[in-house]
mmCIF file of N, CA and C and ligand atoms in Angstrom:
data_model
loop_
_atom_site.group_PDB
_atom_site.id
_atom_site.type_symbol
_atom_site.label_atom_id
_atom_site.label_comp_id
_atom_site.label_asym_id
_atom_site.label_seq_id
_atom_site.Cartn_x
_atom_site.Cartn_y
_atom_site.Cartn_z
ATOM 1 N N MET A 1 87.601 71.971 57.218
ATOM 2 C CA MET A 1 87.067 72.748 58.345
ATOM 3 C C MET A 1 86.537 71.789 59.413
ATOM 4 N N PRO A 2 86.908 72.006 60.678
ATOM 5 C CA PRO A 2 86.343 71.128 61.716
ATOM 6 C C PRO A 2 84.810 71.229 61.720
ATOM 7 N N LEU A 3 84.199 70.145 62.127
ATOM 8 C CA LEU A 3 82.738 70.076 62.102
ATOM 9 C C LEU A 3 82.092 71.246 62.854
ATOM 10 N N ARG A 4 82.701 71.580 64.015
ATOM 11 C CA ARG A 4 82.093 72.634 64.838
ATOM 12 C C ARG A 4 82.020 73.967 64.060
ATOM 13 N N ASN A 5 83.103 74.303 63.344
ATOM 14 C CA ASN A 5 83.100 75.541 62.559
ATOM 15 C C ASN A 5 82.048 75.510 61.458
ATOM 16 N N GLN A 6 81.894 74.313 60.860
ATOM 17 C CA GLN A 6 80.875 74.197 59.804
ATOM 18 C C GLN A 6 79.490 74.478 60.372
ATOM 19 N N VAL A 7 79.256 73.945 61.568
ATOM 20 C CA VAL A 7 77.937 74.154 62.194
ATOM 21 C C VAL A 7 77.733 75.644 62.471
ATOM 22 N N ILE A 8 78.781 76.292 63.005
ATOM 23 C CA ILE A 8 78.664 77.727 63.309
ATOM 24 C C ILE A 8 78.405 78.523 62.032
ATOM 25 N N ALA A 9 79.143 78.195 60.964
ATOM 26 C CA ALA A 9 78.957 78.912 59.705
ATOM 27 C C ALA A 9 77.536 78.723 59.205
ATOM 28 N N LYS A 10 77.020 77.528 59.346
ATOM 29 C CA LYS A 10 75.665 77.258 58.871
ATOM 30 C C LYS A 10 74.643 78.059 59.688
ATOM 31 N N LEU A 11 74.844 78.074 61.001
ATOM 32 C CA LEU A 11 73.938 78.837 61.861
ATOM 33 C C LEU A 11 73.961 80.320 61.485
ATOM 34 N N ALA A 12 75.164 80.828 61.222
ATOM 35 C CA ALA A 12 75.286 82.245 60.875
ATOM 36 C C ALA A 12 74.525 82.528 59.581
ATOM 37 N N ARG A 13 74.661 81.643 58.580
ATOM 38 C CA ARG A 13 73.940 81.860 57.316
ATOM 39 C C ARG A 13 72.432 81.836 57.536
ATOM 40 N N THR A 14 71.988 80.914 58.394
ATOM 41 C CA THR A 14 70.557 80.827 58.677
ATOM 42 C C THR A 14 70.062 82.123 59.332
ATOM 43 N N ALA A 15 70.879 82.645 60.261
ATOM 44 C CA ALA A 15 70.480 83.873 60.956
ATOM 45 C C ALA A 15 70.352 85.026 59.968
ATOM 46 N N VAL A 16 71.296 85.132 59.033
ATOM 47 C CA VAL A 16 71.239 86.204 58.037
ATOM 48 C C VAL A 16 69.979 86.053 57.188
ATOM 49 N N LEU A 17 69.688 84.814 56.806
ATOM 50 C CA LEU A 17 68.510 84.565 55.990
ATOM 51 C C LEU A 17 67.242 85.009 56.715
ATOM 52 N N PHE A 18 67.160 84.652 58.002
ATOM 53 C CA PHE A 18 65.963 85.031 58.761
ATOM 54 C C PHE A 18 65.849 86.542 58.906
ATOM 55 N N ALA A 19 66.987 87.186 59.148
ATOM 56 C CA ALA A 19 66.961 88.639 59.291
ATOM 57 C C ALA A 19 66.446 89.267 58.006
ATOM 58 N N THR A 20 66.935 88.788 56.870
ATOM 59 C CA THR A 20 66.509 89.333 55.577
ATOM 60 C C THR A 20 65.021 89.119 55.382
ATOM 61 N N LEU A 21 64.574 87.904 55.671
ATOM 62 C CA LEU A 21 63.159 87.600 55.479
ATOM 63 C C LEU A 21 62.277 88.484 56.342
ATOM 64 N N SER A 22 62.688 88.723 57.610
ATOM 65 C CA SER A 22 61.802 89.494 58.467
ATOM 66 C C SER A 22 61.773 90.953 58.047
ATOM 67 N N VAL A 23 62.873 91.488 57.517
ATOM 68 C CA VAL A 23 62.845 92.867 57.013
ATOM 69 C C VAL A 23 61.855 92.965 55.850
ATOM 70 N N CYS A 24 61.905 91.997 54.941
ATOM 71 C CA CYS A 24 60.963 91.991 53.809
ATOM 72 C C CYS A 24 59.539 91.934 54.319
ATOM 73 N N ALA A 25 59.294 91.076 55.315
ATOM 74 C CA ALA A 25 57.929 90.906 55.817
ATOM 75 C C ALA A 25 57.408 92.218 56.380
ATOM 76 N N VAL A 26 58.240 92.949 57.136
ATOM 77 C CA VAL A 26 57.803 94.218 57.709
ATOM 78 C C VAL A 26 57.506 95.216 56.597
ATOM 79 N N GLY A 27 58.411 95.339 55.621
ATOM 80 C CA GLY A 27 58.192 96.257 54.508
ATOM 81 C C GLY A 27 56.891 95.957 53.804
ATOM 82 N N HIS A 28 56.660 94.712 53.544
ATOM 83 C CA HIS A 28 55.460 94.308 52.830
ATOM 84 C C HIS A 28 54.209 94.648 53.628
ATOM 85 N N SER A 29 54.211 94.298 54.918
ATOM 86 C CA SER A 29 53.002 94.543 55.692
ATOM 87 C C SER A 29 52.780 96.048 55.850
ATOM 88 N N GLY A 30 53.857 96.853 55.877
ATOM 89 C CA GLY A 30 53.696 98.306 55.916
ATOM 90 C C GLY A 30 52.868 98.784 54.741
ATOM 91 N N GLU A 31 53.185 98.295 53.562
ATOM 92 C CA GLU A 31 52.452 98.727 52.364
ATOM 93 C C GLU A 31 51.009 98.234 52.395
ATOM 94 N N GLU A 32 50.824 97.027 52.888
ATOM 95 C CA GLU A 32 49.457 96.497 52.980
ATOM 96 C C GLU A 32 48.604 97.336 53.910
ATOM 97 N N GLN A 33 49.208 97.690 55.074
ATOM 98 C CA GLN A 33 48.483 98.489 56.056
ATOM 99 C C GLN A 33 48.122 99.859 55.483
ATOM 100 N N MET A 34 49.062 100.441 54.748
ATOM 101 C CA MET A 34 48.825 101.755 54.150
ATOM 102 C C MET A 34 47.618 101.707 53.221
ATOM 103 N N THR A 35 47.486 100.612 52.501
ATOM 104 C CA THR A 35 46.340 100.465 51.607
ATOM 105 C C THR A 35 45.075 100.271 52.436
ATOM 106 N N ARG A 36 45.179 99.386 53.430
ATOM 107 C CA ARG A 36 44.006 99.079 54.251
ATOM 108 C C ARG A 36 43.463 100.332 54.934
ATOM 109 N N TYR A 37 44.347 101.194 55.458
ATOM 110 C CA TYR A 37 43.887 102.354 56.214
ATOM 111 C C TYR A 37 43.725 103.601 55.346
ATOM 112 N N GLY A 38 43.820 103.433 54.051
ATOM 113 C CA GLY A 38 43.478 104.540 53.152
ATOM 114 C C GLY A 38 44.594 105.548 52.943
ATOM 115 N N CYS A 39 45.758 105.343 53.543
ATOM 116 C CA CYS A 39 46.851 106.308 53.399
ATOM 117 C C CYS A 39 47.326 106.364 51.939
ATOM 118 N N TYR A 40 47.239 105.220 51.256
ATOM 119 C CA TYR A 40 47.733 105.157 49.879
ATOM 120 C C TYR A 40 46.831 105.882 48.887
ATOM 121 N N SER A 41 45.657 106.365 49.321
ATOM 122 C CA SER A 41 44.885 107.218 48.405
ATOM 123 C C SER A 41 45.643 108.508 48.163
ATOM 124 N N CYS A 42 46.450 108.910 49.103
ATOM 125 C CA CYS A 42 47.128 110.204 48.992
ATOM 126 C C CYS A 42 48.650 110.117 49.044
ATOM 127 N N HIS A 43 49.181 108.985 49.462
ATOM 128 C CA HIS A 43 50.639 108.876 49.640
ATOM 129 C C HIS A 43 51.213 107.688 48.879
ATOM 130 N N ARG A 44 52.495 107.824 48.535
ATOM 131 C CA ARG A 44 53.293 106.696 48.062
ATOM 132 C C ARG A 44 54.613 106.745 48.806
ATOM 133 N N VAL A 45 55.357 105.645 48.738
ATOM 134 C CA VAL A 45 56.647 105.611 49.434
ATOM 135 C C VAL A 45 57.627 106.580 48.782
ATOM 136 N N ALA A 46 57.736 106.512 47.451
ATOM 137 C CA ALA A 46 58.851 107.196 46.792
ATOM 138 C C ALA A 46 58.460 108.411 45.967
ATOM 139 N N GLU A 47 57.163 108.673 45.784
ATOM 140 C CA GLU A 47 56.804 109.853 44.988
ATOM 141 C C GLU A 47 55.705 110.662 45.669
ATOM 142 N N LYS A 48 55.678 111.947 45.364
ATOM 143 C CA LYS A 48 54.649 112.828 45.910
ATOM 144 C C LYS A 48 53.351 112.557 45.167
ATOM 145 N N LEU A 49 52.254 112.449 45.905
ATOM 146 C CA LEU A 49 50.953 112.291 45.252
ATOM 147 C C LEU A 49 50.148 113.515 45.679
ATOM 148 N N ILE A 50 49.126 113.326 46.529
ATOM 149 C CA ILE A 50 48.451 114.480 47.116
ATOM 150 C C ILE A 50 49.244 114.912 48.336
ATOM 151 N N GLY A 51 49.725 113.922 49.066
ATOM 152 C CA GLY A 51 50.606 114.177 50.209
ATOM 153 C C GLY A 51 52.053 113.860 49.831
ATOM 154 N N PRO A 52 52.976 114.185 50.728
ATOM 155 C CA PRO A 52 54.406 113.974 50.446
ATOM 156 C C PRO A 52 54.769 112.491 50.366
ATOM 157 N N ALA A 53 55.858 112.183 49.640
ATOM 158 C CA ALA A 53 56.406 110.827 49.599
ATOM 159 C C ALA A 53 56.886 110.467 51.004
ATOM 160 N N PHE A 54 56.622 109.230 51.434
ATOM 161 C CA PHE A 54 57.011 108.840 52.785
ATOM 162 C C PHE A 54 58.530 108.856 52.975
ATOM 163 N N ARG A 55 59.288 108.635 51.903
ATOM 164 C CA ARG A 55 60.755 108.747 52.020
ATOM 165 C C ARG A 55 61.149 110.168 52.393
ATOM 166 N N ASP A 56 60.449 111.156 51.814
ATOM 167 C CA ASP A 56 60.766 112.554 52.131
ATOM 168 C C ASP A 56 60.388 112.880 53.575
ATOM 169 N N VAL A 57 59.276 112.285 54.031
ATOM 170 C CA VAL A 57 58.870 112.484 55.420
ATOM 171 C C VAL A 57 59.956 111.927 56.348
ATOM 172 N N ALA A 58 60.421 110.706 56.035
ATOM 173 C CA ALA A 58 61.462 110.076 56.861
ATOM 174 C C ALA A 58 62.700 110.965 56.928
ATOM 175 N N ALA A 59 63.109 111.511 55.769
ATOM 176 C CA ALA A 59 64.315 112.335 55.722
ATOM 177 C C ALA A 59 64.125 113.619 56.539
ATOM 178 N N ARG A 60 62.941 114.211 56.416
ATOM 179 C CA ARG A 60 62.699 115.491 57.075
ATOM 180 C C ARG A 60 62.766 115.403 58.601
ATOM 181 N N TYR A 61 62.303 114.254 59.150
ATOM 182 C CA TYR A 61 62.203 114.160 60.610
ATOM 183 C C TYR A 61 63.276 113.276 61.227
ATOM 184 N N LYS A 62 64.283 112.950 60.419
ATOM 185 C CA LYS A 62 65.334 112.028 60.878
ATOM 186 C C LYS A 62 65.937 112.437 62.218
ATOM 187 N N SER A 63 66.226 113.728 62.372
ATOM 188 C CA SER A 63 66.915 114.124 63.592
ATOM 189 C C SER A 63 66.004 114.861 64.574
ATOM 190 N N ARG A 64 64.714 114.825 64.318
ATOM 191 C CA ARG A 64 63.813 115.495 65.252
ATOM 192 C C ARG A 64 63.463 114.560 66.410
ATOM 193 N N GLN A 65 63.747 115.018 67.624
ATOM 194 C CA GLN A 65 63.588 114.183 68.824
ATOM 195 C C GLN A 65 62.153 113.700 69.029
ATOM 196 N N ASP A 66 61.190 114.627 68.853
ATOM 197 C CA ASP A 66 59.805 114.268 69.170
ATOM 198 C C ASP A 66 59.020 113.884 67.911
ATOM 199 N N ALA A 67 59.732 113.363 66.902
ATOM 200 C CA ALA A 67 59.085 113.054 65.621
ATOM 201 C C ALA A 67 57.909 112.084 65.784
ATOM 202 N N ALA A 68 58.091 111.042 66.586
ATOM 203 C CA ALA A 68 57.043 110.028 66.718
ATOM 204 C C ALA A 68 55.755 110.672 67.226
ATOM 205 N N GLU A 69 55.880 111.483 68.268
ATOM 206 C CA GLU A 69 54.702 112.093 68.867
ATOM 207 C C GLU A 69 54.116 113.169 67.941
ATOM 208 N N TYR A 70 55.010 113.981 67.375
ATOM 209 C CA TYR A 70 54.536 115.026 66.468
ATOM 210 C C TYR A 70 53.729 114.422 65.309
ATOM 211 N N LEU A 71 54.294 113.409 64.663
ATOM 212 C CA LEU A 71 53.623 112.831 63.489
ATOM 213 C C LEU A 71 52.330 112.131 63.886
ATOM 214 N N PHE A 72 52.333 111.500 65.045
ATOM 215 C CA PHE A 72 51.108 110.852 65.524
ATOM 216 C C PHE A 72 49.972 111.884 65.625
ATOM 217 N N GLN A 73 50.257 112.993 66.310
ATOM 218 C CA GLN A 73 49.229 114.035 66.483
ATOM 219 C C GLN A 73 48.806 114.623 65.143
ATOM 220 N N LYS A 74 49.795 114.834 64.270
ATOM 221 C CA LYS A 74 49.516 115.469 62.977
ATOM 222 C C LYS A 74 48.619 114.581 62.109
ATOM 223 N N VAL A 75 48.927 113.297 62.042
ATOM 224 C CA VAL A 75 48.139 112.404 61.192
ATOM 225 C C VAL A 75 46.733 112.243 61.783
ATOM 226 N N ARG A 76 46.623 112.179 63.082
ATOM 227 C CA ARG A 76 45.316 112.105 63.738
ATOM 228 C C ARG A 76 44.468 113.332 63.420
ATOM 229 N N ALA A 77 45.045 114.497 63.653
ATOM 230 C CA ALA A 77 44.277 115.736 63.547
ATOM 231 C C ALA A 77 44.179 116.229 62.110
ATOM 232 N N GLY A 78 45.113 115.794 61.245
ATOM 233 C CA GLY A 78 45.173 116.340 59.889
ATOM 234 C C GLY A 78 45.783 117.724 59.936
ATOM 235 N N GLY A 79 45.811 118.401 58.779
ATOM 236 C CA GLY A 79 46.358 119.754 58.775
ATOM 237 C C GLY A 79 47.128 120.009 57.507
ATOM 238 N N GLU A 80 47.621 121.239 57.382
ATOM 239 C CA GLU A 80 48.293 121.639 56.149
ATOM 240 C C GLU A 80 49.430 122.574 56.462
ATOM 241 N N GLY A 81 50.158 122.954 55.411
ATOM 242 C CA GLY A 81 51.136 124.024 55.549
ATOM 243 C C GLY A 81 52.578 123.554 55.688
ATOM 244 N N VAL A 82 52.797 122.274 56.003
ATOM 245 C CA VAL A 82 54.170 121.810 56.134
ATOM 246 C C VAL A 82 54.753 121.462 54.762
ATOM 247 N N TRP A 83 53.928 120.825 53.918
ATOM 248 C CA TRP A 83 54.390 120.385 52.599
ATOM 249 C C TRP A 83 53.713 121.151 51.475
ATOM 250 N N GLY A 84 52.805 122.037 51.812
ATOM 251 C CA GLY A 84 52.075 122.784 50.792
ATOM 252 C C GLY A 84 50.710 123.174 51.338
ATOM 253 N N ASP A 85 49.844 123.638 50.427
ATOM 254 C CA ASP A 85 48.550 124.159 50.870
ATOM 255 C C ASP A 85 47.463 123.104 50.938
ATOM 256 N N VAL A 86 47.750 121.911 50.422
ATOM 257 C CA VAL A 86 46.720 120.869 50.429
ATOM 258 C C VAL A 86 46.654 120.259 51.829
ATOM 259 N N PRO A 87 45.460 120.221 52.426
ATOM 260 C CA PRO A 87 45.374 119.656 53.777
ATOM 261 C C PRO A 87 45.291 118.132 53.778
ATOM 262 N N MET A 88 45.797 117.511 54.832
ATOM 263 C CA MET A 88 45.513 116.100 55.098
ATOM 264 C C MET A 88 44.253 116.082 55.944
ATOM 265 N N ILE A 89 43.298 115.246 55.546
ATOM 266 C CA ILE A 89 42.087 115.125 56.348
ATOM 267 C C ILE A 89 42.435 114.411 57.655
ATOM 268 N N PRO A 90 41.655 114.638 58.721
ATOM 269 C CA PRO A 90 41.940 113.933 59.978
ATOM 270 C C PRO A 90 41.808 112.417 59.783
ATOM 271 N N ASN A 91 42.659 111.646 60.444
ATOM 272 C CA ASN A 91 42.563 110.187 60.427
ATOM 273 C C ASN A 91 42.158 109.759 61.825
ATOM 274 N N THR A 92 40.866 109.562 62.030
ATOM 275 C CA THR A 92 40.322 109.343 63.366
ATOM 276 C C THR A 92 40.654 107.946 63.881
ATOM 277 N N VAL A 93 40.431 107.758 65.179
ATOM 278 C CA VAL A 93 40.703 106.475 65.810
ATOM 279 C C VAL A 93 39.751 105.404 65.264
ATOM 280 N N GLU A 94 38.591 105.814 64.764
ATOM 281 C CA GLU A 94 37.673 104.845 64.131
ATOM 282 C C GLU A 94 38.288 104.322 62.835
ATOM 283 N N LYS A 95 39.075 105.170 62.194
ATOM 284 C CA LYS A 95 39.668 104.777 60.916
ATOM 285 C C LYS A 95 40.926 103.925 61.136
ATOM 286 N N ILE A 96 41.746 104.337 62.095
ATOM 287 C CA ILE A 96 42.980 103.585 62.379
ATOM 288 C C ILE A 96 43.287 103.649 63.878
ATOM 289 N N PRO A 97 43.350 102.491 64.557
ATOM 290 C CA PRO A 97 43.616 102.469 66.005
ATOM 291 C C PRO A 97 45.018 102.997 66.342
ATOM 292 N N ASP A 98 45.194 103.462 67.579
ATOM 293 C CA ASP A 98 46.474 104.027 68.044
ATOM 294 C C ASP A 98 47.675 103.141 67.716
ATOM 295 N N GLU A 99 47.541 101.890 68.133
ATOM 296 C CA GLU A 99 48.647 100.935 67.979
ATOM 297 C C GLU A 99 49.096 100.827 66.518
ATOM 298 N N GLU A 100 48.108 100.693 65.644
ATOM 299 C CA GLU A 100 48.383 100.528 64.214
ATOM 300 C C GLU A 100 49.033 101.787 63.640
ATOM 301 N N LEU A 101 48.528 102.934 64.089
ATOM 302 C CA LEU A 101 49.075 104.193 63.582
ATOM 303 C C LEU A 101 50.536 104.351 64.016
ATOM 304 N N ARG A 102 50.832 103.999 65.265
ATOM 305 C CA ARG A 102 52.219 104.102 65.732
ATOM 306 C C ARG A 102 53.125 103.166 64.945
ATOM 307 N N THR A 103 52.639 101.964 64.675
ATOM 308 C CA THR A 103 53.435 101.005 63.901
ATOM 309 C C THR A 103 53.701 101.535 62.499
ATOM 310 N N LEU A 104 52.670 102.091 61.878
ATOM 311 C CA LEU A 104 52.828 102.636 60.529
ATOM 312 C C LEU A 104 53.822 103.792 60.499
ATOM 313 N N LEU A 105 53.734 104.646 61.517
ATOM 314 C CA LEU A 105 54.636 105.807 61.540
ATOM 315 C C LEU A 105 56.081 105.357 61.756
ATOM 316 N N ALA A 106 56.274 104.321 62.560
ATOM 317 C CA ALA A 106 57.630 103.789 62.751
ATOM 318 C C ALA A 106 58.145 103.241 61.421
ATOM 319 N N TRP A 107 57.264 102.599 60.685
ATOM 320 C CA TRP A 107 57.644 102.052 59.373
ATOM 321 C C TRP A 107 58.022 103.182 58.412
ATOM 322 N N ILE A 108 57.195 104.236 58.384
ATOM 323 C CA ILE A 108 57.496 105.379 57.515
ATOM 324 C C ILE A 108 58.861 105.961 57.864
ATOM 325 N N ARG A 109 59.127 106.127 59.175
ATOM 326 C CA ARG A 109 60.375 106.765 59.583
ATOM 327 C C ARG A 109 61.583 105.879 59.318
ATOM 328 N N SER A 110 61.349 104.582 59.087
ATOM 329 C CA SER A 110 62.471 103.679 58.800
ATOM 330 C C SER A 110 62.817 103.654 57.312
ATOM 331 N N LEU A 111 62.043 104.359 56.491
ATOM 332 C CA LEU A 111 62.242 104.257 55.024
ATOM 333 C C LEU A 111 63.499 104.995 54.581
HETATM 334 C C1 HEC B 201 43.190 112.935 51.762
HETATM 335 C C2 HEC B 201 44.589 112.644 51.506
HETATM 336 C C3 HEC B 201 45.426 112.044 52.623
HETATM 337 C C4 HEC B 201 45.212 110.878 53.326
HETATM 338 C C5 HEC B 201 44.029 109.911 53.208
HETATM 339 C C6 HEC B 201 46.357 110.720 54.210
HETATM 340 N N1 HEC B 201 47.219 111.768 54.060
HETATM 341 FE FE1 HEC B 201 48.975 112.036 55.046
HETATM 342 N N2 HEC B 201 49.182 113.869 54.190
HETATM 343 C C7 HEC B 201 48.348 114.410 53.204
HETATM 344 C C8 HEC B 201 48.795 115.762 52.889
HETATM 345 C C9 HEC B 201 48.172 116.703 51.863
HETATM 346 C C10 HEC B 201 49.916 116.008 53.729
HETATM 347 C C11 HEC B 201 50.741 117.307 53.831
HETATM 348 C C12 HEC B 201 50.195 118.157 54.977
HETATM 349 C C13 HEC B 201 50.993 119.421 55.201
HETATM 350 O O1 HEC B 201 51.523 119.992 54.240
HETATM 351 O O2 HEC B 201 51.075 119.867 56.371
HETATM 352 C C14 HEC B 201 50.146 114.787 54.516
HETATM 353 C C15 HEC B 201 51.178 114.628 55.425
HETATM 354 C C16 HEC B 201 51.485 113.443 56.077
HETATM 355 C C17 HEC B 201 52.635 113.219 56.908
HETATM 356 C C18 HEC B 201 53.705 114.265 57.245
HETATM 357 C C19 HEC B 201 53.155 115.259 58.261
HETATM 358 C C20 HEC B 201 54.034 116.466 58.491
HETATM 359 O O3 HEC B 201 53.595 117.372 59.227
HETATM 360 O O4 HEC B 201 55.152 116.531 57.950
HETATM 361 C C21 HEC B 201 52.554 111.912 57.371
HETATM 362 C C22 HEC B 201 53.533 111.190 58.302
HETATM 363 C C23 HEC B 201 51.350 111.349 56.828
HETATM 364 N N3 HEC B 201 50.720 112.291 56.042
HETATM 365 C C24 HEC B 201 50.935 110.054 57.070
HETATM 366 C C25 HEC B 201 49.684 109.563 56.692
HETATM 367 C C26 HEC B 201 49.154 108.280 57.134
HETATM 368 C C27 HEC B 201 49.887 107.280 58.023
HETATM 369 C C28 HEC B 201 47.908 108.172 56.575
HETATM 370 C C29 HEC B 201 46.907 107.028 56.736
HETATM 371 C C30 HEC B 201 46.445 106.775 58.098
HETATM 372 C C31 HEC B 201 47.670 109.385 55.794
HETATM 373 N N4 HEC B 201 48.763 110.198 55.904
HETATM 374 C C32 HEC B 201 46.518 109.648 55.074
HETATM 375 C C33 HEC B 201 47.258 113.775 52.638
HETATM 376 C C34 HEC B 201 46.697 112.597 53.098
#
């Protein structure tokens, strides 16, 4: 193989490696944040606890246009009736800042 092709192949492998690593990093920090902000007292990624599994949430809102805004308001205000009779308590801005909540919701919707 000419040297130039070898260099390109090496660069491509490095790029794939970095992409993989950054996906892992985001997944990991999502779980850490969930613990830090208390979401994991009631939620898990793959199973229903007190609240729905985040994978089920992702599936339910996959094609809903205003999902980001809807979920933001819902998690802030709390509420019940979508997944059952158990209410989610409000998650105030003192508990989790806007920016962090939006990041977490994007992570949930990517599951
Ligand atoms: C006290 C337990 C509890 C905590 C703490 C909690 N949740 Fe929930 N969550 C619930 C319950 C119960 C529901 C189902 C509400 C319903 O049926 O409408 C829910 C629903 C949701 C939904 C789906 C909303 C919908 O209308 O489909 C999302 C997204 C969500 N929670 C995210 C979070 C995030 C992010 C946090 C942390 C900031 C959090 N929750 C903290 C109990 C909790």
